[in-house]
Coordinates of C-alpha atoms and ligand atoms in Angstrom, one line a residue:
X978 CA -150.2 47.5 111.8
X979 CA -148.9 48.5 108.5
X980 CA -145.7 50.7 107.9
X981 CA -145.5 53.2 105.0
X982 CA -142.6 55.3 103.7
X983 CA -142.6 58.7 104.0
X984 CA -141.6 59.2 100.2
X985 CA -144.5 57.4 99.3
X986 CA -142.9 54.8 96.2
X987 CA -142.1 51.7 98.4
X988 CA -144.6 49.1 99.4
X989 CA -146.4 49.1 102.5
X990 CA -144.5 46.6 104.9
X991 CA -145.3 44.5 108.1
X992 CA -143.5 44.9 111.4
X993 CA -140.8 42.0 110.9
X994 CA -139.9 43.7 107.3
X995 CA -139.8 47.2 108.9
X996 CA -137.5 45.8 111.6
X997 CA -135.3 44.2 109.2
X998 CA -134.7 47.3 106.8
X999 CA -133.2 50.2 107.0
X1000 CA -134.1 52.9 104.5
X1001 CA -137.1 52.4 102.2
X1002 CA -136.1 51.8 98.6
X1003 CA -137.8 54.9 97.8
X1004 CA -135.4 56.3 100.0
X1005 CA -137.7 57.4 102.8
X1006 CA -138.3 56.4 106.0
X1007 CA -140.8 54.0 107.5
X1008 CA -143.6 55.2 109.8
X1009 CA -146.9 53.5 111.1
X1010 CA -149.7 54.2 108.9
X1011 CA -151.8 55.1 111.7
X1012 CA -151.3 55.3 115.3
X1013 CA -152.9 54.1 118.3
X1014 CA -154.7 56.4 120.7
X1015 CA -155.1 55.6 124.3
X1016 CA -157.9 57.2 126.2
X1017 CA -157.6 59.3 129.8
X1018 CA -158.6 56.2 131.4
X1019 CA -156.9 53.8 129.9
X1020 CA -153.4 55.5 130.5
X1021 CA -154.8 56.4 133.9
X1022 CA -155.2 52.5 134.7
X1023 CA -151.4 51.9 133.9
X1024 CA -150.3 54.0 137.0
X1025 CA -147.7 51.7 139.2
X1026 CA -147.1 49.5 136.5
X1027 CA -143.3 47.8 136.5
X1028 CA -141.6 49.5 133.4
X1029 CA -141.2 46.1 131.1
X1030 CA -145.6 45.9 131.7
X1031 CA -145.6 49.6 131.1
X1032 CA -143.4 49.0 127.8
X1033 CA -145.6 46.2 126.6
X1034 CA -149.1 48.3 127.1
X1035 CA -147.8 51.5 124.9
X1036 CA -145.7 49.1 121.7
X1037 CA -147.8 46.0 121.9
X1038 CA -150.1 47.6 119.3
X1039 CA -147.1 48.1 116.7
X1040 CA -145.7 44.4 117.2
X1041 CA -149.0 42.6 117.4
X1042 CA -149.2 41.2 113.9
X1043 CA -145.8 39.7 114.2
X1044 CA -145.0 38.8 118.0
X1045 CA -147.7 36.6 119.9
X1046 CA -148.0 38.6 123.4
X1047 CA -146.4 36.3 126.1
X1048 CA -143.5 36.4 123.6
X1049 CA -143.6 40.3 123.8
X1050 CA -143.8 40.1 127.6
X1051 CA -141.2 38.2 127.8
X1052 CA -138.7 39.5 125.7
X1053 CA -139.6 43.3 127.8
X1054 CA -138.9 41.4 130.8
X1055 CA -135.7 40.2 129.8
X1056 CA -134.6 43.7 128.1
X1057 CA -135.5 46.0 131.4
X1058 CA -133.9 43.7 133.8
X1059 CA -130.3 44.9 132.6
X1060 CA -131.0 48.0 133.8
X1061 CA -129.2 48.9 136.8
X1062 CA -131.7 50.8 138.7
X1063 CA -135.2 48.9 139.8
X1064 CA -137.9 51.9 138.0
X1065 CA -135.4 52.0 135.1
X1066 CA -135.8 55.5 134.4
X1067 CA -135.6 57.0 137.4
X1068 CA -136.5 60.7 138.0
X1069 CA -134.7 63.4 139.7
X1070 CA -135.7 66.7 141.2
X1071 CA -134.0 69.8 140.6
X1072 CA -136.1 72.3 141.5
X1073 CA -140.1 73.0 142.1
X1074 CA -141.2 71.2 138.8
X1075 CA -138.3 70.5 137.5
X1076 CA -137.0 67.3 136.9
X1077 CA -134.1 64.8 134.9
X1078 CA -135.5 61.3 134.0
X1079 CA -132.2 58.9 134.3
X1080 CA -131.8 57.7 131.3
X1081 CA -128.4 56.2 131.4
X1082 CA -128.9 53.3 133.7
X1083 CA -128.3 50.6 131.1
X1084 CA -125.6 48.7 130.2
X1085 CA -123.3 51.4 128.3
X1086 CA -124.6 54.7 130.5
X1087 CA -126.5 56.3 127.7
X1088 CA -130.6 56.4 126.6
X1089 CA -129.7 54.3 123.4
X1090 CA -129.8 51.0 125.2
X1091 CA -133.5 51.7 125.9
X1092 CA -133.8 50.9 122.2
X1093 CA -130.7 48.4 121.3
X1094 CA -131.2 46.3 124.3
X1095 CA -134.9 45.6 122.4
X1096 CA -133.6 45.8 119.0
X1097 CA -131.0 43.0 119.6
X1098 CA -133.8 40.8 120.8
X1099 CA -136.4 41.7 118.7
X1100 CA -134.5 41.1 115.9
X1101 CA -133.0 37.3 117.0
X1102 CA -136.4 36.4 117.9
X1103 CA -137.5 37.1 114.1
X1104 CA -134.6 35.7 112.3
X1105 CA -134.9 32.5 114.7
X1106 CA -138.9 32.1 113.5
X1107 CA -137.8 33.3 109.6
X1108 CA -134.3 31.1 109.8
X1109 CA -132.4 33.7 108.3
X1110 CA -129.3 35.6 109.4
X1111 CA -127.9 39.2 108.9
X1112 CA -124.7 41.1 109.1
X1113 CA -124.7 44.9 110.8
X1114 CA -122.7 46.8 109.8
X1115 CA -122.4 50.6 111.3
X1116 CA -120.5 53.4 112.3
X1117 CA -119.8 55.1 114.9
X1118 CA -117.8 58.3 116.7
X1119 CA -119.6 57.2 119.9
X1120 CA -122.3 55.4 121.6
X1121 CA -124.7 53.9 119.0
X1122 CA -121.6 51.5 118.8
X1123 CA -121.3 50.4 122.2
X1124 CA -124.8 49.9 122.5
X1125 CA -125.8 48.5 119.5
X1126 CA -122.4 45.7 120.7
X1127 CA -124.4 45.3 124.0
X1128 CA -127.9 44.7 122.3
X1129 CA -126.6 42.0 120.3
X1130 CA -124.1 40.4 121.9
X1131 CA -126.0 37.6 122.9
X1132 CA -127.8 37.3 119.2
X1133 CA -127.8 34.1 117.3
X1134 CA -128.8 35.1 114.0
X1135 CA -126.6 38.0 114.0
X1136 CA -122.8 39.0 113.7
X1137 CA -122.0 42.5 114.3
X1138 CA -119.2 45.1 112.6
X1139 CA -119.1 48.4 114.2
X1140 CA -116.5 50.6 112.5
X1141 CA -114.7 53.7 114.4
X1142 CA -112.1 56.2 112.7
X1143 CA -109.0 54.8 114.8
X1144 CA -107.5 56.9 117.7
X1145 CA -110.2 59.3 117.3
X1146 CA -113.3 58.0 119.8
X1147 CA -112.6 58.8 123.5
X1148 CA -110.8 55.9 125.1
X1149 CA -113.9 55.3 127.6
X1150 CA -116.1 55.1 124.3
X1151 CA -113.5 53.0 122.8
X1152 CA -113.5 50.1 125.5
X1153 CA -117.1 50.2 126.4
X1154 CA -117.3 48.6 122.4
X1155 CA -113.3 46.6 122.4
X1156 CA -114.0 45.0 125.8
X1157 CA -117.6 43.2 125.4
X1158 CA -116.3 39.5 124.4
X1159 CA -118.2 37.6 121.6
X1160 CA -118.0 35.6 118.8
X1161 CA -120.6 37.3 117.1
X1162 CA -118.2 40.8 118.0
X1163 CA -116.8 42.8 115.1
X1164 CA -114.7 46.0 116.3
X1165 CA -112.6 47.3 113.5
X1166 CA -110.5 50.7 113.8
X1167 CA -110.4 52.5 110.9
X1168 CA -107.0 54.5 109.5
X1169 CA -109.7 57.3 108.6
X1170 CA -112.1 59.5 110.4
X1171 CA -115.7 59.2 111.1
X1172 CA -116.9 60.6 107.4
X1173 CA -114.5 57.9 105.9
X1174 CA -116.4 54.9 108.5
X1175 CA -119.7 56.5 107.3
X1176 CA -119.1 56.1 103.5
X1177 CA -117.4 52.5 103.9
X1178 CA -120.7 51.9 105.2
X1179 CA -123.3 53.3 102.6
X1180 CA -121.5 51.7 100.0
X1181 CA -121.7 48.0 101.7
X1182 CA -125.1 49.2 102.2
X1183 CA -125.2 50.0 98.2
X1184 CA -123.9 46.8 96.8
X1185 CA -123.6 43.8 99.3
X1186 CA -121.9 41.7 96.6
X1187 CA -119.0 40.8 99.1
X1188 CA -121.0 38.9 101.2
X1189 CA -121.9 36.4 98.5
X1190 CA -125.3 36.1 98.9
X1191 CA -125.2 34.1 102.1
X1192 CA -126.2 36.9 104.5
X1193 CA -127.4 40.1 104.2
X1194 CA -126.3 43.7 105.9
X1195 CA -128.4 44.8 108.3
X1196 CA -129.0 48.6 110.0
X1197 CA -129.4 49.7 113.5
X1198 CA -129.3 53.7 113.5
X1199 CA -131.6 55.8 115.0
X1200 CA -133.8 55.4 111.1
X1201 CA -134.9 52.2 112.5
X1202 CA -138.4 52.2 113.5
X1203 CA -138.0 50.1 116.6
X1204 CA -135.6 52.3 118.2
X1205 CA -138.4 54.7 117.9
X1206 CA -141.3 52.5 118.9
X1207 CA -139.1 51.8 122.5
X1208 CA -138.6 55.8 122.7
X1209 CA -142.0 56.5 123.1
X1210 CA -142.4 54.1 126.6
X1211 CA -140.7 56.3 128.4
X1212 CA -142.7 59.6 128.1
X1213 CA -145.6 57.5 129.4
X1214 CA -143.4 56.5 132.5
X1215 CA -142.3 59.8 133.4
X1216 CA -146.1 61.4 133.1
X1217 CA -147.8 58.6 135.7
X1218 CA -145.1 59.2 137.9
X1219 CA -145.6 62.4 138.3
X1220 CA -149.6 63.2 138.3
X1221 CA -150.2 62.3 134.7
X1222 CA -152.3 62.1 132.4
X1223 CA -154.8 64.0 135.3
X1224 CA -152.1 67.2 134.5
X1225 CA -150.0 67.8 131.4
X1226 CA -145.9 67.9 131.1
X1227 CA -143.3 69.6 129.3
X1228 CA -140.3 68.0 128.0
X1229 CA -137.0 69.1 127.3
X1230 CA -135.2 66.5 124.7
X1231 CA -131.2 67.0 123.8
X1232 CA -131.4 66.4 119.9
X1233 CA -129.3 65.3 117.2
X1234 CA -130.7 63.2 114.8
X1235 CA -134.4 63.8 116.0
X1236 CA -134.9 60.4 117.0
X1237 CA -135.8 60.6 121.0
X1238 CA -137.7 64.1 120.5
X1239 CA -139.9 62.7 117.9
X1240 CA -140.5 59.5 119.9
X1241 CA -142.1 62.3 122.4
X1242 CA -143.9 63.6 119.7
X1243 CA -145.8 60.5 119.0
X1244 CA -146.5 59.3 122.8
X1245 CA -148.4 63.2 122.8
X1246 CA -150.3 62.0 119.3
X1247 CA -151.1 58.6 121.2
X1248 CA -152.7 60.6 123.6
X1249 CA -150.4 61.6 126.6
X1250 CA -151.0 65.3 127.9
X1251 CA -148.1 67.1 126.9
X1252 CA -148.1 70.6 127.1
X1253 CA -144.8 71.7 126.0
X1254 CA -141.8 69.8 123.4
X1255 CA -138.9 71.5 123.5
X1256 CA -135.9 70.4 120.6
X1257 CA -132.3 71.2 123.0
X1258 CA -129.9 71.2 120.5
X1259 CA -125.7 72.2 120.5
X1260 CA -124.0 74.5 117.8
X1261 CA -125.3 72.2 115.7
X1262 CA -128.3 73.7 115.5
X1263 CA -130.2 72.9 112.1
X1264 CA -133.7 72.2 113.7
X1265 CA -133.2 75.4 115.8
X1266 CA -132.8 77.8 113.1
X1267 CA -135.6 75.8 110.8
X1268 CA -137.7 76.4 114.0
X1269 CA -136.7 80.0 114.3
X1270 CA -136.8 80.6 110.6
X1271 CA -138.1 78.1 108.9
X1272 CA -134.7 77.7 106.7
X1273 CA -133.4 74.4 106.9
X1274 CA -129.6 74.1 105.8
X1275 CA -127.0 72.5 106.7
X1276 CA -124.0 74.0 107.9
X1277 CA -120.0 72.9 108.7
X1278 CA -120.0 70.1 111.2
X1279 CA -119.0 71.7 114.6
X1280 CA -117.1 69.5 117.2
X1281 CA -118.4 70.2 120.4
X1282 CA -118.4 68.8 123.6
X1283 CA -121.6 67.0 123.1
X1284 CA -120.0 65.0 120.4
X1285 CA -123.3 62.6 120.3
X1286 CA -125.2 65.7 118.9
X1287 CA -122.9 66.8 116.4
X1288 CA -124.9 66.0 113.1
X1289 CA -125.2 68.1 109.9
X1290 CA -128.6 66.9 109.0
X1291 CA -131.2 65.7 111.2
X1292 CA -132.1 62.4 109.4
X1293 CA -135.4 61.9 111.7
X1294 CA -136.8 65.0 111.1
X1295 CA -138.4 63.7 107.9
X1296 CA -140.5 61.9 109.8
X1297 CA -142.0 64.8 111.1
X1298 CA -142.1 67.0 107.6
X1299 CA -143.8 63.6 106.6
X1300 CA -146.8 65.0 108.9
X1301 CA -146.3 68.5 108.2
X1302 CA -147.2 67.9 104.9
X1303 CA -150.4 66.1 105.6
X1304 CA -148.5 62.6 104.5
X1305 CA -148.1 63.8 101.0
X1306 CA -145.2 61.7 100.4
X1307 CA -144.4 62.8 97.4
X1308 CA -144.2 66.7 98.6
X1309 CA -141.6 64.9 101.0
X1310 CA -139.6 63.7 98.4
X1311 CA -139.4 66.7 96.3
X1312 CA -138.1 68.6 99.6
X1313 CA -135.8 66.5 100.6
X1314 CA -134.4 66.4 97.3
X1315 CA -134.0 70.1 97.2
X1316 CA -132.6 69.8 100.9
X1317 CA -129.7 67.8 99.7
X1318 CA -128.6 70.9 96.9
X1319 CA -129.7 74.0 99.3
X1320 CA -131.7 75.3 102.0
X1321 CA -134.8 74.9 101.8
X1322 CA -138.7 75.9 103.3
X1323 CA -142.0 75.1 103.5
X1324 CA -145.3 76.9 103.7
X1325 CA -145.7 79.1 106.1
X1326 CA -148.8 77.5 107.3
X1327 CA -147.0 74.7 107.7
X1328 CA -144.1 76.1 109.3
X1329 CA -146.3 78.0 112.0
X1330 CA -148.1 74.3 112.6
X1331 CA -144.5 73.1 113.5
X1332 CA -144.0 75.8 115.9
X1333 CA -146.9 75.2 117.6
X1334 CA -145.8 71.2 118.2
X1335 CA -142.1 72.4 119.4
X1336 CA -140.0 75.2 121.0
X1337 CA -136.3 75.0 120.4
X1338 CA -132.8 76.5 121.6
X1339 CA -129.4 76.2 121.2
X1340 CA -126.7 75.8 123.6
X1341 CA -122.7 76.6 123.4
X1342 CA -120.0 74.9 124.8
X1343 CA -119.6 78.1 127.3
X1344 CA -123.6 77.6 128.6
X1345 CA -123.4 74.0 128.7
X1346 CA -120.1 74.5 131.2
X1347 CA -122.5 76.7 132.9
X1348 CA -125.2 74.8 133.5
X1349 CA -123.4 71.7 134.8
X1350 CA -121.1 73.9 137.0
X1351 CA -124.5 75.6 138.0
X1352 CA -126.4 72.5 139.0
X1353 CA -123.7 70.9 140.4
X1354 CA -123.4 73.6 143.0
X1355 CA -127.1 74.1 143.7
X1356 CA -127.9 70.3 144.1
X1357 CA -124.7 68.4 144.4
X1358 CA -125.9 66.2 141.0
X1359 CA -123.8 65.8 138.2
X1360 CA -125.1 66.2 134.5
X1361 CA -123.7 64.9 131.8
X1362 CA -122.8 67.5 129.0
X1363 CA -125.9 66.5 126.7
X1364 CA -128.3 66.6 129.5
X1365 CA -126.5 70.1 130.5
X1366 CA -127.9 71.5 127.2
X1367 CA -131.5 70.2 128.0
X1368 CA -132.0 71.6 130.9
X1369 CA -130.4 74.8 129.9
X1370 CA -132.8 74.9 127.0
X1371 CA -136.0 74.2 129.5
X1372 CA -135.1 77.2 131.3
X1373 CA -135.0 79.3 128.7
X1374 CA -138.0 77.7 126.7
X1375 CA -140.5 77.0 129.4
X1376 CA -143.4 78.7 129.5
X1377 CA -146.0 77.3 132.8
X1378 CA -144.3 77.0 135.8
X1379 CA -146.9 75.1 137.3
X1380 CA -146.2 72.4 134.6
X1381 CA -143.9 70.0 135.4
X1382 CA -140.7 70.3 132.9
X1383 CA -138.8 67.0 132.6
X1384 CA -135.5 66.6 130.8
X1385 CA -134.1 63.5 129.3
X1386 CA -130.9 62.8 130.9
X1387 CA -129.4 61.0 127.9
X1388 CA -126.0 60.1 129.2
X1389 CA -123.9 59.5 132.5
X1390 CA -121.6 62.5 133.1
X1391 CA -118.7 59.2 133.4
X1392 CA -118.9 58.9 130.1
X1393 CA -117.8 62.7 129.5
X1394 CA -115.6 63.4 132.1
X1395 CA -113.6 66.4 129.4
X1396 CA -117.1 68.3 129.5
X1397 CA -117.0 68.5 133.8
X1398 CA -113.3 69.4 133.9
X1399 CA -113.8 72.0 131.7
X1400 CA -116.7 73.2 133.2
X1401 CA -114.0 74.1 136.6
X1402 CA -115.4 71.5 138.4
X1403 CA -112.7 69.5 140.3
X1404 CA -115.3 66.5 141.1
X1405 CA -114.5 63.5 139.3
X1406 CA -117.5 61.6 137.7
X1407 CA -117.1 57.9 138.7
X1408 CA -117.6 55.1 136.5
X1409 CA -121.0 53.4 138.4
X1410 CA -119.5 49.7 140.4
X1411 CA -120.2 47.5 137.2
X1412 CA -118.1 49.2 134.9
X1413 CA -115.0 50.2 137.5
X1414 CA -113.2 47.6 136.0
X1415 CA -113.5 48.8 132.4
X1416 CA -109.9 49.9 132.3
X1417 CA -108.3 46.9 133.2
X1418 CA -110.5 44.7 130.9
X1419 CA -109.3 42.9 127.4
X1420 CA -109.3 45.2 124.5
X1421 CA -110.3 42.9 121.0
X1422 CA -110.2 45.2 117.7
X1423 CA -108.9 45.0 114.3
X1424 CA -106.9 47.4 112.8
X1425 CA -107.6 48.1 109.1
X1426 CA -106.6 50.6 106.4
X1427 CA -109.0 53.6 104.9
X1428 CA -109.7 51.0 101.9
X1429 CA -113.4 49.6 101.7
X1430 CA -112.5 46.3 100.4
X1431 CA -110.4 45.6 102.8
X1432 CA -113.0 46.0 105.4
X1433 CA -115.5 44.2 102.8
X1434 CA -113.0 41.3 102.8
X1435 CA -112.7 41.2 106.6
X1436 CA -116.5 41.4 107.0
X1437 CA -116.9 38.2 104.5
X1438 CA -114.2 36.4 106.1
X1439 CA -115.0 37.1 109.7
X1440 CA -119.1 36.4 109.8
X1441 CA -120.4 33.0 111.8
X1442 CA -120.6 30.9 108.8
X1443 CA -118.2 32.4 106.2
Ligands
LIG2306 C1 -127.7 59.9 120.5 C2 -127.6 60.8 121.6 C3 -128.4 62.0 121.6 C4 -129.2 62.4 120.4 O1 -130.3 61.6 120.2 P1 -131.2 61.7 118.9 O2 -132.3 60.7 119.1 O3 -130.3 61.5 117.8 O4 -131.8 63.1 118.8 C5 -128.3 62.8 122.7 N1 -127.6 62.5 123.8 C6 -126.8 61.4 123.8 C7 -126.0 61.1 125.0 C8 -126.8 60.5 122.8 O5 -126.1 59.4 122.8

């Protein structure tokens, strides 16, 4: 399998370049040159499969130039047995059709670990074979840091630096990264906010003279195609559990950088029935209004509270347009170049193709309250503010009620207990038994002022073998 960018300039690469790169140099992002396609039957013989077998059926195509398959097994084993409920992604009913798959039963409560838990691995096991070692570096105003710290903690072949804007991440978000122990463990708190974190980043990213040539950076944001790849497991799982692929589904996805919904996306192009794909977004609702009027523009950053959707652009969606355009990466580019000075469109053709793949809302702070006060009364469950906005958006988006509609639960409502006190609920969310103690643990970070060379110079002084 062979990975192209969707700017069309940079070279063609094999799975263990993809998983080592971050943006094309063309700028673009990297997605399989073709996919695999599974027939009715074949997904039809993976019914009662154990997740991690599951796992290795649907991404062992995309892997199997670079990872011998007892290897593959193995490392899937190893990466779904942290998960702290035996089908990994459970499902729960809401109502006649309705469902939430659990998402958040990994080790920092949100669906990211589905893809850093791999990533970590994946990523030792090829710098072991290549003898090589890198450096992440990212940032964070939330989860992608804790569970990118989880993924690698255990990683040879890596050292990790998460920045976050100090005092300004929510103190559960804040130990869930400062309490995993490691050498390997980088958390520095940055005099600055999130915007400030970002740029430090980009230009590291830009010029990686500090580190001397000895290592290089590394990325592990939701542009990396492996996070993707391990998305797309899980739409299979939910489908045989419930009467798939004999009958079709409808998801519901809470969206921010377009990631998990376009993982959905592909499982459908791989052959899953899906019926219905519908993008749940918060007041920051760029792929809602390109989907309602084909304008895409970015507006102010809203804080809301789903703070893991609040993005300005949606940096997956390329990936998408990429397709839209019949692969013409060079239509992509000139787009995306025009996206950067002011809104933009595309054909209408095109636009009405889009609309066909995907329905879309977009839910307020007000609705989300709603909806988990709402649940919580009819069914005693407790959803998380993210999740709130996904089921909120398949009620008003679905359109077969004989169709099962499924919504990713993305996150554990522990993790945003703000969101259920606000919404007048006077249950309190509890921390599941092995995090109880995260409040009592060791805290290990690094205070350090807005000033990228100071974090530069930490970063070369503080990696394995500086
Ligand atoms: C990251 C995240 C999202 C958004 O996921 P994308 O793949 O960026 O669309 C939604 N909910 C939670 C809890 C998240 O952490």
């Amino acid at each position: 399998m062979r990975y192209i960018s969707t700017r069309g300039e940079a070279p063609a690469l094999g799975f263990e370049d993809v998983l080592l790169t971050g943006l094309a140099t063309d700028g673009g992002l990297y997605v399989p040159e073709s996919l695999p396609h599974f027939s009715l039957e074949e997904i039809r013989s993976w019914r009662g499969l154990p997740y991690a077998e599951l796992a290795y059926k649907v991404m062992y195509p995309f892997v199997e130039d670079a990872i011998p398959a007892d290897d593959f097994r193995k490392m899937l084993d190893e990466t779904y047995s942290v998960f702290s409920h035996q089908a990994v992604a459970p499902l729960v009913q809401l109502d006649t059709n309705e469902w939430v798959m659990e998402l958040f039963r990994g080790p920092t409560l949100a669906f990211k670990d589905f893809a850093l838990q791999l990533l970590g691995r994946l990523l030792d096991y090829v710098l072991e074979k290549r003898n090589q070692h890198v450096v992440i570096m990212g940032a964070t105003s939330g989860d992608t840091g804790s569970a990118a710290i989880e993924g690698c903690r255990r990683c040879e072949h890596v050292d990790i630096f998460i920045l976050h804007p100090h005092q300004r991440v929510s103190e559960v978000q804040r130990r869930q990264m400062t309490t995993v122990q490691g050498d390997n463990i980088h958390n520095i708190a940055v005099k600055g906010n999130f915007d400030d974190c970002q740029r430090m980043v980009k230009e590291s990213f830009g010029n990686q003279s500090f580190l001397g040539g000895k290592t290089q950076l590394a990325a592990v944001n939701s542009i990396n195609w492996a996070r993707i790849m391990a998305q797309i497991v899980y739409y299979f799982q939910a489908s045989l559990a419930l009467g798939g692929p004999d009958r079709s589904m409808a998801f519901s996805v809470p969206t921010g950088n377009f990631g998990d919904i376009f993982a959905g996306y592909l499982a459908k192009k791989m052959g899953l029935p899906i019926s219905q794909l519908v993008i749940a977004t918060n007041r920051n609702d760029i792929l809602h209004r390109f989907m309602s009027g084909n304008k895409y523009e970015q507006h102010q950053l809203e804080h809301t509270l789903s703070p893991s959707m609040d993005i300005m652009v949606s940096s997956n969606f390329e990936r998408l347009l990429f397709d839209l355009h019949g692969r013409d990466g060079a239509a992509v580019k000139a787009l995306l170049e025009n996206a950067a000075k002011g809104p933009v469109s595309i054909e209408d053709y095109r636009w009405k193709h889009a609309r066909k793949l995907f329905d879309s809302d977009a839910v307020d702070d007000k609705t989300t309250c709603d909806t988990i006060r709402d649940v919580y009364e009819q069914n005693e469950y407790l959803l998380d503010p993210h999740t709130a906005i996904g089921v909120r958006a398949a009620r008003n988006c679905r359109r077969d009620s004989a169709v099962p509609m499924i919504t990713l639960g993305t996150a554990h409502p522990a993790k945003f207990p703000d969101a259920i006190a606000e919404s007048g609920l006077s249950v309190k969310p509890q921390l599941p038994a092995h995090m109880a103690d995260l409040f009592e643990r060791e805290e290990r970070y690094t205070v350090l002022d807005n000033n990228v060379s100071e974090v530069q110079g930490f970063i070369a002084k503080h990696w394995k073998n500086a």
